[in-house]
Amino acid sequence: MRGSEKTYKIITFGCQMNEHDSENIGGMLEAAGYAEADSPDVADVVVMNTCSVREHADKRFFGMLGQFKKRKEEDPDFIMCVCGCMPQQPRIIREIREHFAWTDIVFGTQTIGDFPELLRKRIETGKKQFSIVDNSQEIPEEQGAKRLYKFKALINITYGCNNFCTYCIVPYTRGREKSRTIEDVVKEARALADDGVVEVMLLGQNVNSFRDPNGGSFADLIREINDIPGIRRIRFMTSHPKDISPELIACYRDCDKLCKQIHLPVQSGSDRILKRMNRHYDRERYLGVVKDLRRVCPDIAISTDIIVGFPGETEEDFRDTLSLVDQVGYDSAFTFIYSKREGTPAAMFPDQVPEDVKHARLIELNEHINAGALRKNQTYVGKTYEVLCEGRSTKNDGAWAGRTDDFKLVNFQGGRDVTGRMVDVEITSAKTFSLDGRLV
Ligand code: SAH
Ligand code: SF4
Ligand code: F3S
C-alpha cells in the first residue's frame, strides 16, 4: 500500500513529445499508488519535465527548480525529480550536482521506463538517483499513459532525430532516430479506439521518415490506422519537408480520416540560409511540396515554424522569408528568434545577428503571418464545420472550445456539454488565432 495517499504533480515544458512523456510518467505514478495533486506546492512528488530548445529555457528551468529548495529543506520526504531534455546535457548535470544537489531523482529522455525503479530506490535507500543515457537503442514500451483527454490521444511513432539542423539541440537530447513497428503502433491505436479515443496524433521529430524495422513506410502506417473502426481523425507532427513522399501526399486523397492539415516547418525562405541550416531542401522544393499537397487537397491548412536572425541572415535573406510566407499563405506559424545552443554547429558561426535586428525581424514577420491568418480565417465565416469539442473555452464566458478537421480553434456558444463529441458549428466571426461560432 506504499504511497497510497501520496500525491504527485508533473510540470511540463517543450514539445508534444514531452507532453506525451509526461502522460506516461503520470501513468507510472498512478500505477505506484500516487494521485495527482492540484498544485506542485502540496504534492509529495514533483517532476519537472524540461525542454532546452531555446536558451532562455535554461534560466527559467534553474529559476523554477530553485523554488523547490525551501520545500525540500522543510520536508525531507518531499521528492524532487528532473527529467526531459535539460539533463541530457552534461553541463546541466554538472550544474545540478553542484548547485541543486538536493534534487532527488534525475532521468533523461531515454530512460523514462526506469522512473518507477528510481523512485522505489530513492524511497527505500534515501539516496539520490541518476539515470541518463546518450543514445539508447531500445524502443520504450508504450502503455498505461494517463491521458490528458479521454477522446484524443498522442502516439509516439518515432524517437530521436538524425537530421542535425545546425541550430538545433534535439538530436543531442533525444538521440538517434528509432521507429516503432506498424504492428505495435496499430495495436496501441486499436486499444485507444476501444477506450473511446476518436482522434490520434502521431508524434515524432520527423514522422515522415518513419520506417518500420520490418518494412513499411509512414504512408503505410496511415493507411492502416485509417482502417481502424472508432478512429475518426488522424493527425501527425512534425514532418520534415525533405521527406514528404508522393505516397504520403496520396494519403490525403485516399484516407478519409486524415485531417486536412499539415505542419510543415520551413525555417527560412532563403536558399543560402536553408543550406547553412542543413535543411536539405531549397525554397523551390518546399513550394513544390506545398503545390503537390494542394493539388490533392485544395483546402489543406498549412502551418509552419520559422527562425529569424540565424547567423549570417541578411536583410535580403529575411525579405526572402517574408515573400515565401506571402506566397504560401500559412494558416498559422510558430516564429522564433534564433537562439544559440551550446554544442550545435551554428553556435560557432561567426556572423551572429545583433539582438535588436532579430527582434525587429520577428515583429515584422509576425505582422505578415497574423495578417495572412486573419484573412484565411475570415473565409470561414457563415459556413458550418464539424468540430470535436474539447471542453470549456478558456474565455470563461460559458462557451465551448474545439477544433475543426483542419485544426482551427473554434469557441462556440450552445448550452449543453458536448465535450468529446463531433458537433456542427456555424462560424459567426473570425479572429487571428481562433474562430467564434454557434452550435447548429
Ligand atoms: N522536429 C521538428 C521541430 C523541432 S523543435 C522540426 O524539424 O520541424 C521546434 C522548432 O523550434 C523548430 O522547428 C525550430 O523552428 C525551432 N528551433 C529549434 N532550435 C532553435 C534554436 N536554436 N533557436 C530558435 N529556434 C529553434
Ligand atoms: Fe531539430 Fe532539425 Fe531534428 Fe527538427 S529535424 S528536431 S529542427 S534537428
Ligand atoms: Fe524541447 Fe526536447 Fe521537445 S528540447 S522541443 S522538449 S525534444
Coordinates of C-alpha atoms and ligand atoms in Angstrom, one line a residue:
M1 CA 0.0 0.0 0.0
R2 CA 3.1 2.2 -0.1
G3 CA 2.2 5.7 -1.3
S4 CA -1.5 5.1 -1.3
E5 CA -2.3 8.6 -0.1
K6 CA 0.7 10.3 -1.7
T7 CA 0.3 12.8 -4.5
Y8 CA 2.3 14.0 -7.4
K9 CA 2.5 16.9 -9.9
I10 CA 4.2 17.0 -13.2
I11 CA 5.3 20.3 -14.7
T12 CA 5.8 20.0 -18.4
F13 CA 7.8 22.3 -20.8
G14 CA 8.5 21.9 -24.5
C15 CA 7.0 20.0 -27.3
Q16 CA 4.3 17.3 -27.7
M17 CA 6.9 14.6 -27.3
N18 CA 7.4 15.9 -23.8
E19 CA 3.7 16.2 -23.2
H20 CA 3.3 12.6 -24.1
D21 CA 6.3 11.6 -21.9
S22 CA 4.5 13.3 -19.1
E23 CA 1.4 11.3 -19.7
N24 CA 3.5 8.2 -19.5
I25 CA 5.2 9.3 -16.3
G26 CA 1.7 10.2 -14.8
G27 CA 0.6 6.7 -15.7
M28 CA 3.6 5.2 -13.9
L29 CA 3.0 7.3 -10.7
E30 CA -0.7 6.3 -10.6
A31 CA 0.3 2.6 -11.0
A32 CA 2.5 3.1 -8.0
G33 CA -0.4 4.4 -6.0
Y34 CA 0.0 8.2 -6.3
A35 CA -2.8 10.5 -7.1
E36 CA -2.5 13.8 -9.0
A37 CA -2.3 16.9 -6.7
D38 CA -3.9 20.2 -7.6
S39 CA -0.6 22.1 -7.3
P40 CA 3.1 21.3 -7.0
D41 CA 3.1 23.2 -3.7
V42 CA 1.2 20.4 -2.0
A43 CA 2.5 17.4 -4.0
D44 CA 4.7 14.7 -2.3
V45 CA 6.5 14.1 -5.6
V46 CA 7.2 16.9 -8.2
V47 CA 8.5 16.0 -11.6
M48 CA 9.9 18.8 -13.9
N49 CA 9.9 17.6 -17.5
T50 CA 12.2 20.0 -19.2
C51 CA 12.9 21.5 -22.6
S52 CA 16.2 23.0 -23.8
V53 CA 15.4 24.0 -27.4
R54 CA 16.0 27.7 -26.7
E55 CA 18.5 29.4 -24.4
H56 CA 16.1 31.3 -22.1
A57 CA 14.8 27.8 -21.2
D58 CA 18.0 27.2 -19.1
K59 CA 17.4 30.3 -17.0
R60 CA 13.7 29.5 -16.5
F61 CA 14.5 25.9 -15.6
F62 CA 17.1 26.7 -12.9
G63 CA 14.9 29.5 -11.6
M64 CA 11.9 27.2 -11.1
L65 CA 14.0 24.3 -9.7
G66 CA 15.5 26.7 -7.2
Q67 CA 12.0 27.5 -5.9
F68 CA 11.7 23.9 -4.5
K69 CA 14.8 24.2 -2.3
K70 CA 12.9 25.6 0.6
R71 CA 10.2 22.9 0.3
K72 CA 13.0 20.2 0.4
E73 CA 14.5 21.8 3.5
E74 CA 11.2 21.8 5.3
D75 CA 10.2 18.3 4.3
P76 CA 12.9 15.7 3.7
D77 CA 10.3 13.3 2.5
F78 CA 9.4 15.6 -0.4
I79 CA 10.8 14.1 -3.6
M80 CA 12.0 16.4 -6.4
C81 CA 12.6 14.9 -9.9
V82 CA 14.0 16.4 -13.1
C83 CA 13.7 14.8 -16.5
G84 CA 13.4 15.6 -20.2
C85 CA 15.9 17.3 -22.5
M86 CA 17.8 19.5 -20.0
P87 CA 19.6 16.7 -18.1
Q88 CA 20.6 15.1 -21.4
Q89 CA 23.3 17.8 -21.5
P90 CA 26.5 17.1 -19.4
R91 CA 26.8 20.8 -18.4
I92 CA 23.3 20.8 -16.9
I93 CA 24.0 17.6 -14.9
R94 CA 27.1 19.3 -13.6
E95 CA 25.1 22.3 -12.6
I96 CA 22.5 20.2 -10.8
R97 CA 25.2 18.3 -8.9
E98 CA 27.0 21.5 -7.9
H99 CA 24.2 23.9 -7.1
F100 CA 21.0 21.9 -6.9
A101 CA 22.4 18.8 -5.2
W102 CA 19.2 18.4 -3.1
T103 CA 17.4 17.2 -6.2
D104 CA 16.4 13.6 -5.6
I105 CA 15.9 11.9 -9.0
V106 CA 17.2 12.9 -12.4
F107 CA 16.5 10.9 -15.5
G108 CA 16.7 11.5 -19.3
T109 CA 14.6 11.2 -22.4
Q110 CA 15.7 7.7 -23.0
T111 CA 15.4 6.2 -19.5
I112 CA 11.8 7.2 -18.7
G113 CA 11.0 3.5 -18.2
D114 CA 13.4 3.4 -15.2
F115 CA 11.5 6.0 -13.3
P116 CA 9.4 3.7 -11.1
E117 CA 12.5 1.8 -10.1
L118 CA 14.4 5.1 -9.4
L119 CA 11.5 6.3 -7.2
R120 CA 11.4 3.0 -5.3
K121 CA 15.2 3.1 -4.7
R122 CA 15.0 6.7 -3.6
I123 CA 12.3 5.9 -1.1
E124 CA 13.9 2.7 0.2
T125 CA 17.5 4.0 0.5
G126 CA 17.1 7.7 0.8
K127 CA 19.9 8.1 -1.9
K128 CA 19.8 10.3 -4.9
Q129 CA 19.1 8.5 -8.2
F130 CA 20.6 9.5 -11.6
S131 CA 19.8 7.7 -14.9
I132 CA 20.9 9.3 -18.1
V133 CA 22.0 7.6 -21.3
D134 CA 23.0 9.3 -24.6
N135 CA 21.8 7.1 -27.2
S136 CA 19.7 4.1 -26.2
Q137 CA 19.0 1.5 -28.9
E138 CA 15.8 0.5 -27.1
I139 CA 12.3 1.5 -28.0
P140 CA 10.4 2.3 -24.9
E141 CA 7.3 0.3 -24.2
E142 CA 4.2 2.5 -24.6
Q143 CA 1.5 1.6 -22.2
G144 CA -0.6 3.0 -19.3
A145 CA -0.3 6.7 -20.2
K146 CA -2.5 8.9 -18.1
R147 CA -4.1 10.8 -21.0
L148 CA -4.9 14.5 -20.8
Y149 CA -8.1 13.9 -22.8
K150 CA -10.4 10.9 -22.9
F151 CA -11.3 11.3 -26.6
K152 CA -8.0 12.2 -28.2
A153 CA -4.5 10.7 -27.7
L154 CA -0.9 11.2 -28.6
I155 CA 1.0 8.3 -30.0
N156 CA 4.8 8.2 -30.4
I157 CA 5.8 6.6 -33.6
T158 CA 9.5 7.7 -33.8
Y159 CA 12.0 8.7 -31.2
G160 CA 15.0 10.9 -31.7
C161 CA 16.3 12.8 -34.7
N162 CA 19.0 12.2 -37.3
N163 CA 18.8 15.5 -39.1
F164 CA 21.2 17.7 -37.2
C165 CA 19.9 21.0 -38.4
T166 CA 22.8 23.3 -37.4
Y167 CA 20.8 25.4 -34.9
C168 CA 19.1 22.5 -33.1
I169 CA 19.8 20.7 -29.8
V170 CA 17.2 18.0 -30.2
P171 CA 19.5 15.3 -31.9
Y172 CA 21.8 15.7 -28.9
T173 CA 19.0 15.4 -26.3
R174 CA 16.9 12.7 -27.9
G175 CA 19.5 10.5 -29.6
R176 CA 19.3 8.8 -32.9
E177 CA 16.0 8.2 -34.7
K178 CA 14.2 5.0 -34.0
S179 CA 10.9 3.8 -35.3
R180 CA 8.3 1.6 -33.7
T181 CA 6.8 -1.2 -35.8
I182 CA 3.5 -0.6 -37.6
E183 CA 2.0 -3.6 -35.8
D184 CA 2.9 -2.1 -32.4
V185 CA 1.5 1.4 -33.3
V186 CA -1.7 -0.1 -34.8
K187 CA -2.2 -2.2 -31.7
E188 CA -1.9 0.9 -29.5
A189 CA -4.3 2.8 -31.7
R190 CA -6.9 0.0 -31.6
A191 CA -6.7 -0.2 -27.8
L192 CA -7.2 3.6 -27.7
A193 CA -10.2 3.4 -30.0
D194 CA -11.7 0.7 -27.8
D195 CA -11.2 3.2 -24.9
G196 CA -13.2 5.9 -26.6
V197 CA -10.5 7.8 -28.4
V198 CA -11.7 9.3 -31.7
E199 CA -8.6 11.4 -32.7
V200 CA -5.0 10.3 -32.7
M201 CA -1.9 12.5 -33.1
L202 CA 1.1 10.6 -34.4
L203 CA 4.3 12.0 -32.9
G204 CA 7.9 12.3 -33.8
Q205 CA 10.6 14.9 -34.5
N206 CA 10.3 13.8 -38.1
V207 CA 7.4 11.5 -38.5
N208 CA 7.6 11.1 -42.3
S209 CA 11.0 9.4 -42.0
F210 CA 9.2 6.7 -40.0
R211 CA 10.3 3.3 -41.2
D212 CA 9.0 0.1 -39.7
P213 CA 12.2 -2.0 -38.9
N214 CA 10.3 -4.9 -40.5
G215 CA 9.4 -2.8 -43.6
G216 CA 6.6 -0.3 -44.2
S217 CA 6.5 3.4 -44.6
F218 CA 4.8 6.3 -42.8
A219 CA 2.1 6.2 -45.6
D220 CA 1.5 2.5 -45.0
L221 CA 1.0 3.3 -41.3
I222 CA -1.5 6.0 -42.0
R223 CA -3.4 3.7 -44.3
E224 CA -3.6 1.0 -41.6
I225 CA -4.8 3.5 -38.9
N226 CA -7.3 4.8 -41.3
D227 CA -9.0 1.3 -41.3
I228 CA -9.4 1.2 -37.5
P229 CA -13.1 1.5 -36.6
G230 CA -13.8 4.2 -34.0
I231 CA -10.9 6.4 -35.0
R232 CA -12.3 9.4 -36.9
R233 CA -9.4 11.8 -37.1
I234 CA -5.7 11.2 -37.8
R235 CA -3.1 14.0 -37.3
F236 CA 0.7 13.9 -37.2
M237 CA 3.6 16.1 -36.4
T238 CA 6.3 17.1 -37.2
S239 CA 7.1 16.5 -40.9
H240 CA 10.3 17.5 -42.5
P241 CA 9.8 18.9 -46.0
K242 CA 12.7 16.9 -47.4
D243 CA 10.9 13.6 -46.5
I244 CA 7.4 14.3 -47.8
S245 CA 6.8 11.4 -50.2
P246 CA 4.3 11.1 -53.1
E247 CA 2.8 8.2 -51.2
L248 CA 2.2 10.4 -48.2
I249 CA 0.6 13.1 -50.4
A250 CA -1.6 10.3 -51.9
C251 CA -2.9 9.6 -48.4
Y252 CA -4.6 13.0 -48.4
R253 CA -6.6 11.8 -51.4
D254 CA -7.3 8.2 -50.2
C255 CA -7.6 8.3 -46.4
D256 CA -10.8 9.9 -45.3
K257 CA -9.8 10.2 -41.6
L258 CA -6.5 12.0 -42.4
C259 CA -7.1 15.6 -41.3
K260 CA -6.8 18.3 -43.9
Q261 CA -3.9 19.9 -42.1
I262 CA -0.1 19.7 -42.1
H263 CA 2.6 21.3 -40.0
L264 CA 5.5 21.8 -42.4
P265 CA 8.3 23.8 -40.8
V266 CA 10.2 25.9 -43.4
Q267 CA 12.6 27.7 -41.0
S268 CA 13.7 30.2 -43.7
G269 CA 12.7 31.4 -47.2
S270 CA 16.3 32.0 -48.2
D271 CA 18.2 29.2 -50.0
R272 CA 21.5 30.4 -48.6
I273 CA 20.2 30.2 -45.0
L274 CA 18.5 26.9 -45.6
K275 CA 21.8 25.5 -46.7
R276 CA 23.6 26.8 -43.7
M277 CA 20.8 25.3 -41.5
N278 CA 21.5 21.9 -43.1
R279 CA 17.8 21.5 -44.0
H280 CA 18.3 19.5 -47.3
Y281 CA 15.7 21.4 -49.3
D282 CA 15.5 24.7 -51.1
R283 CA 12.7 27.2 -51.5
E284 CA 11.7 25.8 -54.8
R285 CA 11.4 22.2 -53.5
Y286 CA 9.4 23.4 -50.5
L287 CA 7.0 25.4 -52.7
G288 CA 6.7 22.3 -54.9
V289 CA 5.7 20.2 -51.9
V290 CA 3.0 22.8 -51.0
K291 CA 1.8 22.8 -54.5
D292 CA 1.6 19.0 -54.7
L293 CA -0.3 18.9 -51.4
R294 CA -2.8 21.5 -52.6
R295 CA -3.3 19.6 -55.8
V296 CA -4.7 16.6 -54.0
C297 CA -6.2 18.5 -51.1
P298 CA -7.1 22.1 -52.2
D299 CA -8.2 23.3 -48.8
I300 CA -5.4 21.8 -46.7
A301 CA -4.4 24.1 -43.8
I302 CA -0.7 24.6 -43.6
S303 CA 1.3 25.8 -40.6
T304 CA 5.0 26.2 -40.1
D305 CA 8.0 27.1 -37.9
I306 CA 10.3 30.0 -38.8
I307 CA 13.5 31.2 -37.3
V308 CA 14.7 34.8 -37.7
G309 CA 18.2 36.0 -37.1
F310 CA 20.0 32.8 -37.9
P311 CA 23.8 33.6 -38.1
G312 CA 24.5 35.3 -41.4
E313 CA 20.9 36.2 -42.2
T314 CA 21.0 39.4 -44.2
E315 CA 18.1 41.8 -44.8
E316 CA 17.7 40.2 -48.2
D317 CA 17.5 36.7 -46.7
F318 CA 14.9 37.9 -44.4
R319 CA 12.9 39.5 -47.3
D320 CA 13.0 36.1 -48.9
T321 CA 11.3 34.6 -45.8
L322 CA 8.6 37.3 -45.9
S323 CA 7.9 36.7 -49.6
L324 CA 7.7 32.9 -49.0
V325 CA 5.2 33.5 -46.2
D326 CA 3.1 35.5 -48.5
Q327 CA 3.5 33.0 -51.3
V328 CA 2.4 30.0 -49.2
G329 CA -0.3 31.8 -47.3
Y330 CA 0.1 30.0 -44.0
D331 CA -2.8 29.3 -41.6
S332 CA -0.5 29.9 -38.7
A333 CA 3.1 29.8 -37.7
F334 CA 5.4 29.4 -34.7
T335 CA 8.1 32.1 -35.1
F336 CA 11.3 32.1 -33.2
I337 CA 14.3 34.3 -32.7
Y338 CA 17.4 32.3 -33.3
S339 CA 18.9 31.1 -30.0
K340 CA 22.4 30.0 -29.7
R341 CA 22.6 26.4 -28.4
E342 CA 26.0 25.4 -27.0
G343 CA 27.3 22.3 -28.8
T344 CA 25.5 22.9 -32.0
P345 CA 27.4 24.0 -35.2
A346 CA 25.6 27.3 -35.6
A347 CA 26.6 28.5 -32.2
M348 CA 30.2 28.7 -33.6
F349 CA 29.2 30.5 -36.8
P350 CA 31.0 33.9 -36.7
D351 CA 28.3 36.2 -38.1
Q352 CA 25.7 36.2 -35.3
V353 CA 22.9 38.7 -35.9
P354 CA 22.5 41.5 -33.3
E355 CA 19.6 41.2 -30.8
D356 CA 17.8 44.3 -31.9
V357 CA 17.8 43.3 -35.5
K358 CA 16.5 39.8 -34.6
H359 CA 13.7 41.4 -32.5
A360 CA 12.7 43.8 -35.3
R361 CA 12.6 41.0 -37.8
L362 CA 10.4 38.9 -35.5
I363 CA 7.9 41.7 -35.2
E364 CA 7.7 42.3 -38.9
L365 CA 7.4 38.6 -39.6
N366 CA 4.6 38.2 -37.1
E367 CA 2.7 41.0 -38.7
H368 CA 2.8 39.2 -42.0
I369 CA 1.8 35.9 -40.5
N370 CA -1.0 37.3 -38.5
A371 CA -2.5 39.3 -41.3
G372 CA -2.5 36.2 -43.5
A373 CA -4.0 34.1 -40.8
L374 CA -6.8 36.6 -40.2
R375 CA -7.5 36.8 -44.0
K376 CA -7.8 33.0 -44.2
N377 CA -9.9 32.7 -41.1
Q378 CA -12.4 35.3 -42.5
T379 CA -13.2 32.9 -45.3
Y380 CA -14.8 30.5 -42.7
V381 CA -17.4 33.0 -41.6
G382 CA -21.0 31.9 -42.4
K383 CA -20.0 28.3 -43.1
T384 CA -20.6 25.3 -40.9
Y385 CA -17.9 22.9 -39.8
E386 CA -17.6 19.7 -37.8
V387 CA -15.9 20.4 -34.5
L388 CA -14.5 18.0 -32.0
C389 CA -15.4 19.6 -28.7
E390 CA -12.5 19.6 -26.2
G391 CA -14.3 21.2 -23.2
R392 CA -14.9 24.6 -21.8
S393 CA -13.4 27.5 -23.7
T394 CA -10.7 29.3 -21.7
K395 CA -12.5 32.5 -22.4
N396 CA -14.7 31.8 -19.4
D397 CA -17.9 33.2 -21.0
G398 CA -19.8 29.9 -21.0
A399 CA -18.5 29.0 -24.4
W400 CA -17.1 25.6 -25.5
A401 CA -13.9 25.1 -27.5
G402 CA -12.9 22.6 -30.1
R403 CA -11.0 22.0 -33.3
T404 CA -12.1 21.7 -36.9
D405 CA -10.7 18.9 -39.1
D406 CA -8.1 21.5 -40.3
F407 CA -7.1 22.4 -36.8
K408 CA -8.8 25.7 -36.4
L409 CA -9.6 26.5 -32.8
V410 CA -13.4 27.3 -32.5
N411 CA -15.0 28.9 -29.4
F412 CA -18.8 28.3 -29.7
Q413 CA -22.0 29.1 -27.8
G414 CA -24.5 26.3 -27.3
G415 CA -25.8 25.4 -23.9
R416 CA -25.2 21.7 -23.3
D417 CA -21.9 20.0 -22.7
V418 CA -20.8 18.2 -25.9
T419 CA -17.2 17.5 -24.7
G420 CA -15.6 14.6 -26.7
R421 CA -18.3 14.8 -29.4
M422 CA -18.2 15.9 -33.0
V423 CA -20.7 18.7 -33.5
D424 CA -21.7 21.1 -36.3
V425 CA -20.8 24.7 -35.6
E426 CA -21.6 27.7 -37.7
I427 CA -18.8 30.2 -37.8
T428 CA -20.0 33.7 -36.8
S429 CA -16.8 35.7 -36.7
A430 CA -13.0 35.3 -37.3
K431 CA -10.0 36.3 -35.2
T432 CA -6.3 35.9 -35.9
F433 CA -5.9 32.8 -33.8
S434 CA -9.4 31.4 -33.5
L435 CA -12.9 31.4 -34.8
D436 CA -16.2 32.1 -33.0
G437 CA -19.3 30.2 -33.7
R438 CA -22.6 28.7 -32.5
L439 CA -23.8 25.1 -32.3
V440 CA -26.3 24.3 -35.0
Ligands
SAH1 N1 11.5 18.4 -35.4 C1 10.7 19.5 -35.7 C2 10.7 20.5 -34.6 C3 11.8 20.7 -33.6 S1 11.9 22.0 -32.5 C4 11.2 20.0 -37.0 O1 12.2 19.7 -37.5 O2 10.5 20.8 -37.5 C5 10.6 23.1 -32.9 C6 11.1 24.3 -33.6 O3 11.9 25.1 -32.7 C7 11.9 24.2 -34.8 O4 11.1 23.9 -36.0 C8 12.6 25.5 -35.0 O5 11.8 26.4 -35.7 C9 12.7 25.9 -33.5 N2 14.1 25.9 -33.0 C10 14.9 24.8 -32.8 N3 16.1 25.2 -32.4 C11 16.1 26.5 -32.3 C12 17.0 27.5 -32.0 N4 18.3 27.1 -31.6 N5 16.7 28.8 -32.0 C13 15.5 29.2 -32.4 N6 14.5 28.3 -32.7 C14 14.8 27.0 -32.7
SF4_2 FE1 15.8 19.8 -34.8 FE2 16.0 19.6 -37.4 FE3 15.7 17.4 -36.0 FE4 13.7 19.1 -36.2 S1 14.6 18.0 -37.9 S2 14.4 18.1 -34.3 S3 14.8 21.1 -36.2 S4 17.5 18.7 -35.9
F3S3 FE1 12.3 20.8 -26.1 FE2 13.3 18.4 -26.1 FE3 11.0 18.8 -27.3 S1 14.4 20.2 -26.4 S2 11.2 20.9 -28.0 S3 11.3 19.0 -25.2 S4 12.5 17.4 -27.9

